[in-house]
PDB file of C-alpha atoms in Angstrom:
ATOM      1  CA  MET A   1      49.757 170.521 -34.788  1.00 85.00           C
ATOM      2  CA  PRO A   2      51.101 166.981 -34.861  1.00 90.00           C
ATOM      3  CA  LEU A   3      49.933 164.674 -37.610  1.00 92.00           C
ATOM      4  CA  ALA A   4      47.026 162.385 -36.723  1.00 91.00           C
ATOM      5  CA  PRO A   5      47.792 158.654 -36.728  1.00 92.00           C
ATOM      6  CA  ASP A   6      46.488 156.636 -39.662  1.00 90.00           C
ATOM      7  CA  PRO A   7      45.922 153.039 -38.471  1.00 88.00           C
ATOM      8  CA  THR A   8      46.157 151.702 -42.021  1.00 88.00           C
ATOM      9  CA  LEU A   9      49.532 153.330 -42.760  1.00 93.00           C
ATOM     10  CA  TRP A  10      51.178 153.830 -39.389  1.00 96.00           C
ATOM     11  CA  ARG A  11      52.320 150.281 -38.802  1.00 96.00           C
ATOM     12  CA  SER A  12      55.671 149.299 -37.348  1.00 97.00           C
ATOM     13  CA  GLU A  13      56.246 146.522 -39.882  1.00 97.00           C
ATOM     14  CA  ARG A  14      55.724 149.097 -42.619  1.00 96.00           C
ATOM     15  CA  VAL A  15      57.771 152.076 -41.354  1.00 97.00           C
ATOM     16  CA  SER A  16      60.334 150.887 -38.798  1.00 97.00           C
ATOM     17  CA  GLN A  17      63.915 150.358 -39.908  1.00 98.00           C
ATOM     18  CA  SER A  18      64.911 149.022 -36.448  1.00 98.00           C
ATOM     19  CA  PHE A  19      67.239 151.975 -35.866  1.00 98.00           C
ATOM     20  CA  VAL A  20      67.934 153.680 -32.564  1.00 98.00           C
ATOM     21  CA  ALA A  21      68.804 157.354 -32.212  1.00 98.00           C
ATOM     22  CA  ASP A  22      70.539 157.024 -28.858  1.00 98.00           C
ATOM     23  CA  TYR A  23      70.973 154.999 -25.718  1.00 98.00           C
ATOM     24  CA  LYS A  24      71.610 156.607 -22.330  1.00 98.00           C
ATOM     25  CA  PRO A  25      72.526 154.398 -19.385  1.00 98.00           C
ATOM     26  CA  PHE A  26      72.002 155.672 -15.847  1.00 97.00           C
ATOM     27  CA  THR A  27      69.851 158.721 -16.583  1.00 97.00           C
ATOM     28  CA  PHE A  28      67.749 160.561 -14.002  1.00 94.00           C
ATOM     29  CA  VAL A  29      65.374 162.499 -16.256  1.00 93.00           C
ATOM     30  CA  ASP A  30      63.401 159.891 -18.230  1.00 95.00           C
ATOM     31  CA  GLY A  31      61.137 158.563 -15.476  1.00 96.00           C
ATOM     32  CA  GLU A  32      61.442 157.808 -11.786  1.00 96.00           C
ATOM     33  CA  GLY A  33      64.762 156.721 -10.322  1.00 97.00           C
ATOM     34  CA  VAL A  34      67.909 155.786 -12.184  1.00 98.00           C
ATOM     35  CA  ARG A  35      66.989 154.501 -15.619  1.00 98.00           C
ATOM     36  CA  CYS A  36      68.357 153.131 -18.866  1.00 98.00           C
ATOM     37  CA  ALA A  37      66.781 155.070 -21.743  1.00 98.00           C
ATOM     38  CA  LEU A  38      66.498 153.845 -25.327  1.00 98.00           C
ATOM     39  CA  TYR A  39      65.551 156.410 -27.979  1.00 98.00           C
ATOM     40  CA  VAL A  40      64.214 154.598 -31.047  1.00 98.00           C
ATOM     41  CA  SER A  41      64.317 156.259 -34.477  1.00 98.00           C
ATOM     42  CA  GLY A  42      61.301 157.220 -36.486  1.00 98.00           C
ATOM     43  CA  CYS A  43      58.197 159.211 -35.680  1.00 97.00           C
ATOM     44  CA  LEU A  44      55.309 160.207 -37.903  1.00 97.00           C
ATOM     45  CA  PHE A  45      53.613 162.587 -35.434  1.00 96.00           C
ATOM     46  CA  LYS A  46      56.185 165.349 -36.140  1.00 96.00           C
ATOM     47  CA  CYS A  47      55.076 167.495 -33.206  1.00 95.00           C
ATOM     48  CA  GLU A  48      55.985 171.178 -33.533  1.00 94.00           C
ATOM     49  CA  GLY A  49      58.692 171.946 -30.965  1.00 92.00           C
ATOM     50  CA  CYS A  50      59.670 168.285 -30.513  1.00 92.00           C
ATOM     51  CA  PHE A  51      62.781 167.964 -28.314  1.00 86.00           C
ATOM     52  CA  ASN A  52      64.209 165.209 -30.535  1.00 90.00           C
ATOM     53  CA  GLU A  53      63.372 166.204 -34.116  1.00 93.00           C
ATOM     54  CA  ALA A  54      66.450 164.410 -35.491  1.00 94.00           C
ATOM     55  CA  ALA A  55      64.842 161.113 -34.468  1.00 95.00           C
ATOM     56  CA  TRP A  56      61.839 161.612 -36.768  1.00 97.00           C
ATOM     57  CA  SER A  57      63.774 159.780 -39.502  1.00 98.00           C
ATOM     58  CA  PHE A  58      63.432 156.008 -39.349  1.00 98.00           C
ATOM     59  CA  ARG A  59      67.062 155.723 -40.559  1.00 98.00           C
ATOM     60  CA  TYR A  60      68.610 158.089 -37.981  1.00 98.00           C
ATOM     61  CA  GLY A  61      71.295 156.670 -35.720  1.00 98.00           C
ATOM     62  CA  ARG A  62      72.320 153.057 -35.915  1.00 98.00           C
ATOM     63  CA  PRO A  63      70.624 149.674 -36.263  1.00 98.00           C
ATOM     64  CA  TYR A  64      69.466 148.011 -33.086  1.00 98.00           C
ATOM     65  CA  ASP A  65      71.376 144.781 -32.539  1.00 97.00           C
ATOM     66  CA  GLY A  66      72.156 142.065 -30.033  1.00 97.00           C
ATOM     67  CA  GLU A  67      75.254 143.878 -28.809  1.00 98.00           C
ATOM     68  CA  LEU A  68      73.225 146.921 -27.756  1.00 98.00           C
ATOM     69  CA  GLU A  69      70.537 144.726 -26.209  1.00 98.00           C
ATOM     70  CA  ALA A  70      73.197 142.886 -24.163  1.00 98.00           C
ATOM     71  CA  ARG A  71      74.656 146.207 -23.028  1.00 98.00           C
ATOM     72  CA  ILE A  72      71.232 147.472 -21.938  1.00 98.00           C
ATOM     73  CA  LEU A  73      70.548 144.253 -19.994  1.00 98.00           C
ATOM     74  CA  GLY A  74      73.966 144.518 -18.360  1.00 98.00           C
ATOM     75  CA  ASP A  75      73.333 148.140 -17.371  1.00 98.00           C
ATOM     76  CA  LEU A  76      69.868 147.263 -16.030  1.00 98.00           C
ATOM     77  CA  ALA A  77      71.452 144.652 -13.770  1.00 98.00           C
ATOM     78  CA  HIS A  78      73.047 147.409 -11.687  1.00 98.00           C
ATOM     79  CA  PRO A  79      71.135 147.432  -8.390  1.00 98.00           C
ATOM     80  CA  ALA A  80      70.652 151.219  -8.484  1.00 97.00           C
ATOM     81  CA  VAL A  81      68.736 151.063 -11.777  1.00 98.00           C
ATOM     82  CA  GLN A  82      64.960 151.137 -11.361  1.00 98.00           C
ATOM     83  CA  GLY A  83      64.009 150.409 -14.940  1.00 98.00           C
ATOM     84  CA  LEU A  84      63.937 150.939 -18.674  1.00 98.00           C
ATOM     85  CA  SER A  85      62.553 153.968 -20.523  1.00 98.00           C
ATOM     86  CA  LEU A  86      61.448 153.779 -24.166  1.00 98.00           C
ATOM     87  CA  LEU A  87      61.383 157.094 -25.986  1.00 97.00           C
ATOM     88  CA  GLY A  88      61.839 158.307 -29.499  1.00 93.00           C
ATOM     89  CA  GLY A  89      61.074 158.716 -32.135  1.00 95.00           C
ATOM     90  CA  GLU A  90      57.944 156.736 -31.482  1.00 98.00           C
ATOM     91  CA  PRO A  91      58.268 153.421 -29.567  1.00 98.00           C
ATOM     92  CA  PHE A  92      54.876 152.194 -30.813  1.00 98.00           C
ATOM     93  CA  LEU A  93      56.042 152.522 -34.429  1.00 98.00           C
ATOM     94  CA  ASN A  94      59.143 150.512 -33.531  1.00 98.00           C
ATOM     95  CA  THR A  95      57.510 147.578 -31.831  1.00 98.00           C
ATOM     96  CA  GLY A  96      59.958 145.066 -33.289  1.00 97.00           C
ATOM     97  CA  VAL A  97      62.800 146.665 -31.348  1.00 98.00           C
ATOM     98  CA  CYS A  98      60.800 147.517 -28.232  1.00 98.00           C
ATOM     99  CA  LEU A  99      58.991 144.192 -27.850  1.00 98.00           C
ATOM    100  CA  SER A 100      62.245 142.278 -28.278  1.00 97.00           C
ATOM    101  CA  LEU A 101      63.966 144.384 -25.625  1.00 98.00           C
ATOM    102  CA  VAL A 102      61.079 144.335 -23.152  1.00 98.00           C
ATOM    103  CA  ALA A 103      60.743 140.544 -23.522  1.00 98.00           C
ATOM    104  CA  ALA A 104      64.440 140.189 -22.730  1.00 98.00           C
ATOM    105  CA  VAL A 105      64.076 142.527 -19.735  1.00 98.00           C
ATOM    106  CA  ARG A 106      61.131 140.536 -18.383  1.00 98.00           C
ATOM    107  CA  GLU A 107      62.967 137.235 -18.906  1.00 98.00           C
ATOM    108  CA  GLU A 108      66.072 138.538 -17.128  1.00 98.00           C
ATOM    109  CA  PHE A 109      64.497 140.598 -14.355  1.00 98.00           C
ATOM    110  CA  GLY A 110      60.828 139.597 -14.154  1.00 96.00           C
ATOM    111  CA  GLY A 111      58.907 142.539 -12.717  1.00 95.00           C
ATOM    112  CA  SER A 112      61.789 143.910 -10.642  1.00 98.00           C
ATOM    113  CA  LYS A 113      62.614 146.572 -13.280  1.00 98.00           C
ATOM    114  CA  ASP A 114      59.776 148.795 -14.471  1.00 98.00           C
ATOM    115  CA  VAL A 115      59.225 149.867 -18.076  1.00 98.00           C
ATOM    116  CA  TRP A 116      58.101 153.371 -19.030  1.00 98.00           C
ATOM    117  CA  ALA A 117      57.194 154.447 -22.572  1.00 98.00           C
ATOM    118  CA  TRP A 118      56.539 157.851 -24.103  1.00 98.00           C
ATOM    119  CA  SER A 119      54.178 158.000 -27.074  1.00 98.00           C
ATOM    120  CA  GLY A 120      52.398 160.470 -29.311  1.00 97.00           C
ATOM    121  CA  TYR A 121      49.500 158.030 -29.222  1.00 98.00           C
ATOM    122  CA  THR A 122      46.961 158.280 -26.432  1.00 98.00           C
ATOM    123  CA  PHE A 123      46.117 155.283 -24.260  1.00 98.00           C
ATOM    124  CA  GLU A 124      42.737 155.084 -25.995  1.00 98.00           C
ATOM    125  CA  GLN A 125      44.309 155.099 -29.484  1.00 97.00           C
ATOM    126  CA  LEU A 126      46.749 152.320 -28.557  1.00 98.00           C
ATOM    127  CA  CYS A 127      43.905 150.182 -27.199  1.00 97.00           C
ATOM    128  CA  ALA A 128      41.832 150.797 -30.332  1.00 97.00           C
ATOM    129  CA  GLU A 129      44.717 149.936 -32.670  1.00 96.00           C
ATOM    130  CA  GLY A 130      45.377 146.615 -30.928  1.00 96.00           C
ATOM    131  CA  GLY A 131      47.955 144.206 -32.387  1.00 97.00           C
ATOM    132  CA  ASP A 132      51.619 144.920 -31.691  1.00 98.00           C
ATOM    133  CA  LYS A 133      50.852 148.355 -30.230  1.00 98.00           C
ATOM    134  CA  LEU A 134      48.549 146.858 -27.601  1.00 98.00           C
ATOM    135  CA  GLU A 135      51.082 144.097 -26.953  1.00 98.00           C
ATOM    136  CA  LEU A 136      53.765 146.678 -26.187  1.00 98.00           C
ATOM    137  CA  LEU A 137      51.353 148.715 -24.075  1.00 98.00           C
ATOM    138  CA  ARG A 138      50.564 145.620 -21.998  1.00 98.00           C
ATOM    139  CA  ALA A 139      54.290 145.077 -21.443  1.00 98.00           C
ATOM    140  CA  CYS A 140      54.742 148.573 -19.989  1.00 98.00           C
ATOM    141  CA  ASP A 141      54.153 149.792 -16.445  1.00 98.00           C
ATOM    142  CA  VAL A 142      53.852 153.520 -17.149  1.00 98.00           C
ATOM    143  CA  LEU A 143      52.771 155.332 -20.318  1.00 98.00           C
ATOM    144  CA  VAL A 144      53.328 159.034 -20.887  1.00 98.00           C
ATOM    145  CA  ASP A 145      50.789 159.553 -23.639  1.00 98.00           C
ATOM    146  CA  GLY A 146      49.662 162.062 -26.210  1.00 97.00           C
ATOM    147  CA  PRO A 147      51.478 164.277 -28.678  1.00 97.00           C
ATOM    148  CA  TYR A 148      53.554 167.232 -27.558  1.00 96.00           C
ATOM    149  CA  LEU A 149      51.515 170.378 -28.157  1.00 96.00           C
ATOM    150  CA  ALA A 150      53.624 173.530 -28.215  1.00 94.00           C
ATOM    151  CA  GLY A 151      50.583 175.629 -27.214  1.00 95.00           C
ATOM    152  CA  GLU A 152      50.180 173.474 -24.086  1.00 96.00           C
ATOM    153  CA  ARG A 153      53.860 173.633 -23.123  1.00 96.00           C
ATOM    154  CA  ASP A 154      54.458 173.651 -19.369  1.00 95.00           C
ATOM    155  CA  LEU A 155      57.991 173.264 -18.054  1.00 92.00           C
ATOM    156  CA  THR A 156      56.751 172.705 -14.494  1.00 95.00           C
ATOM    157  CA  LEU A 157      55.272 169.287 -15.364  1.00 95.00           C
ATOM    158  CA  GLN A 158      57.079 166.153 -14.289  1.00 94.00           C
ATOM    159  CA  PHE A 159      58.138 163.754 -17.084  1.00 95.00           C
ATOM    160  CA  ARG A 160      56.161 165.513 -19.845  1.00 95.00           C
ATOM    161  CA  GLY A 161      56.291 168.729 -21.805  1.00 94.00           C
ATOM    162  CA  SER A 162      52.684 169.733 -22.460  1.00 96.00           C
ATOM    163  CA  ARG A 163      49.543 169.807 -20.322  1.00 96.00           C
ATOM    164  CA  ASN A 164      47.587 167.422 -22.583  1.00 97.00           C
ATOM    165  CA  GLN A 165      50.048 164.598 -21.905  1.00 97.00           C
ATOM    166  CA  ARG A 166      49.258 162.156 -19.108  1.00 97.00           C
ATOM    167  CA  VAL A 167      51.406 159.893 -16.927  1.00 97.00           C
ATOM    168  CA  LEU A 168      49.369 156.688 -16.747  1.00 98.00           C
ATOM    169  CA  ASP A 169      49.491 153.528 -14.698  1.00 98.00           C
ATOM    170  CA  VAL A 170      49.175 151.020 -17.556  1.00 98.00           C
ATOM    171  CA  ARG A 171      48.014 148.030 -15.523  1.00 97.00           C
ATOM    172  CA  ALA A 172      45.336 150.013 -13.661  1.00 97.00           C
ATOM    173  CA  SER A 173      44.235 151.645 -16.920  1.00 98.00           C
ATOM    174  CA  LEU A 174      43.911 148.338 -18.757  1.00 98.00           C
ATOM    175  CA  GLU A 175      42.039 146.796 -15.831  1.00 97.00           C
ATOM    176  CA  ALA A 176      39.611 149.731 -15.658  1.00 97.00           C
ATOM    177  CA  ALA A 177      39.434 150.035 -19.467  1.00 96.00           C
ATOM    178  CA  SER A 178      40.044 153.769 -19.080  1.00 96.00           C
ATOM    179  CA  ALA A 179      43.060 155.953 -18.415  1.00 97.00           C
ATOM    180  CA  ARG A 180      44.249 156.023 -14.793  1.00 97.00           C
ATOM    181  CA  ALA A 181      46.939 158.455 -13.727  1.00 96.00           C
ATOM    182  CA  VAL A 182      49.946 157.346 -11.725  1.00 95.00           C
ATOM    183  CA  CYS A 183      49.021 158.345  -8.177  1.00 78.00           C
ATOM    184  CA  ALA A 184      52.141 160.323  -7.246  1.00 60.00           C
ATOM    185  CA  MET A 185      52.073 162.577 -10.344  1.00 58.00           C
TER     186      MET A 185
END
C-alpha cells in the first residue's frame, strides 16, 4: 500500500529539492498526442510496483534550471506537440518547479498547449489541501489521480496503471466541485 499523505509534512517547500529525474521531448505515451514530458524527482507515496521508483528520491537526477525550461518551451513550440505532461516523482510535491514551468507555458502559448499531470493524490485531496497544490491543479487541464495500487493493476487502461486511478477533466471537475472524467476515456 502507498503511504497516506500527511498535509502537515508533505509540503513542497519542505521536501522538494527542485530536481528532475528526466525530460522526454516528443513522447506519445504520456497523454494524448505528441507531448513533452517532465519527470520531477521526489515522491513520498512510494507505491508498490511504481514504474519509476528511482524518482522517489528528491535528489535524483539533476536540478531544474532555466536552460531546461527554455528547452522545454522550444520543444513545445513545435506545431505537432499537443502539450506538456508532468509526472514523477510527484508533481504536487514539486510545485516550485511545476508552477514555474506551467506559468511559462501559459505565457508563451496561452491555452493552445494542454497540461496533464499524474499524481498519487486524488482530486479531492488536492482540493482539500489547497495552497500551492490547488494552484497547480487549477493550472492543469487533465489530472490522472490516485496512487498506483498493484492489486488494481490493469494494463488495458489508457494513461494509467491501476483501476482506482481516474483521468479527470480538471476544469469541469473544479466547476462541479466533484471529479469529472474526461469524456473520451
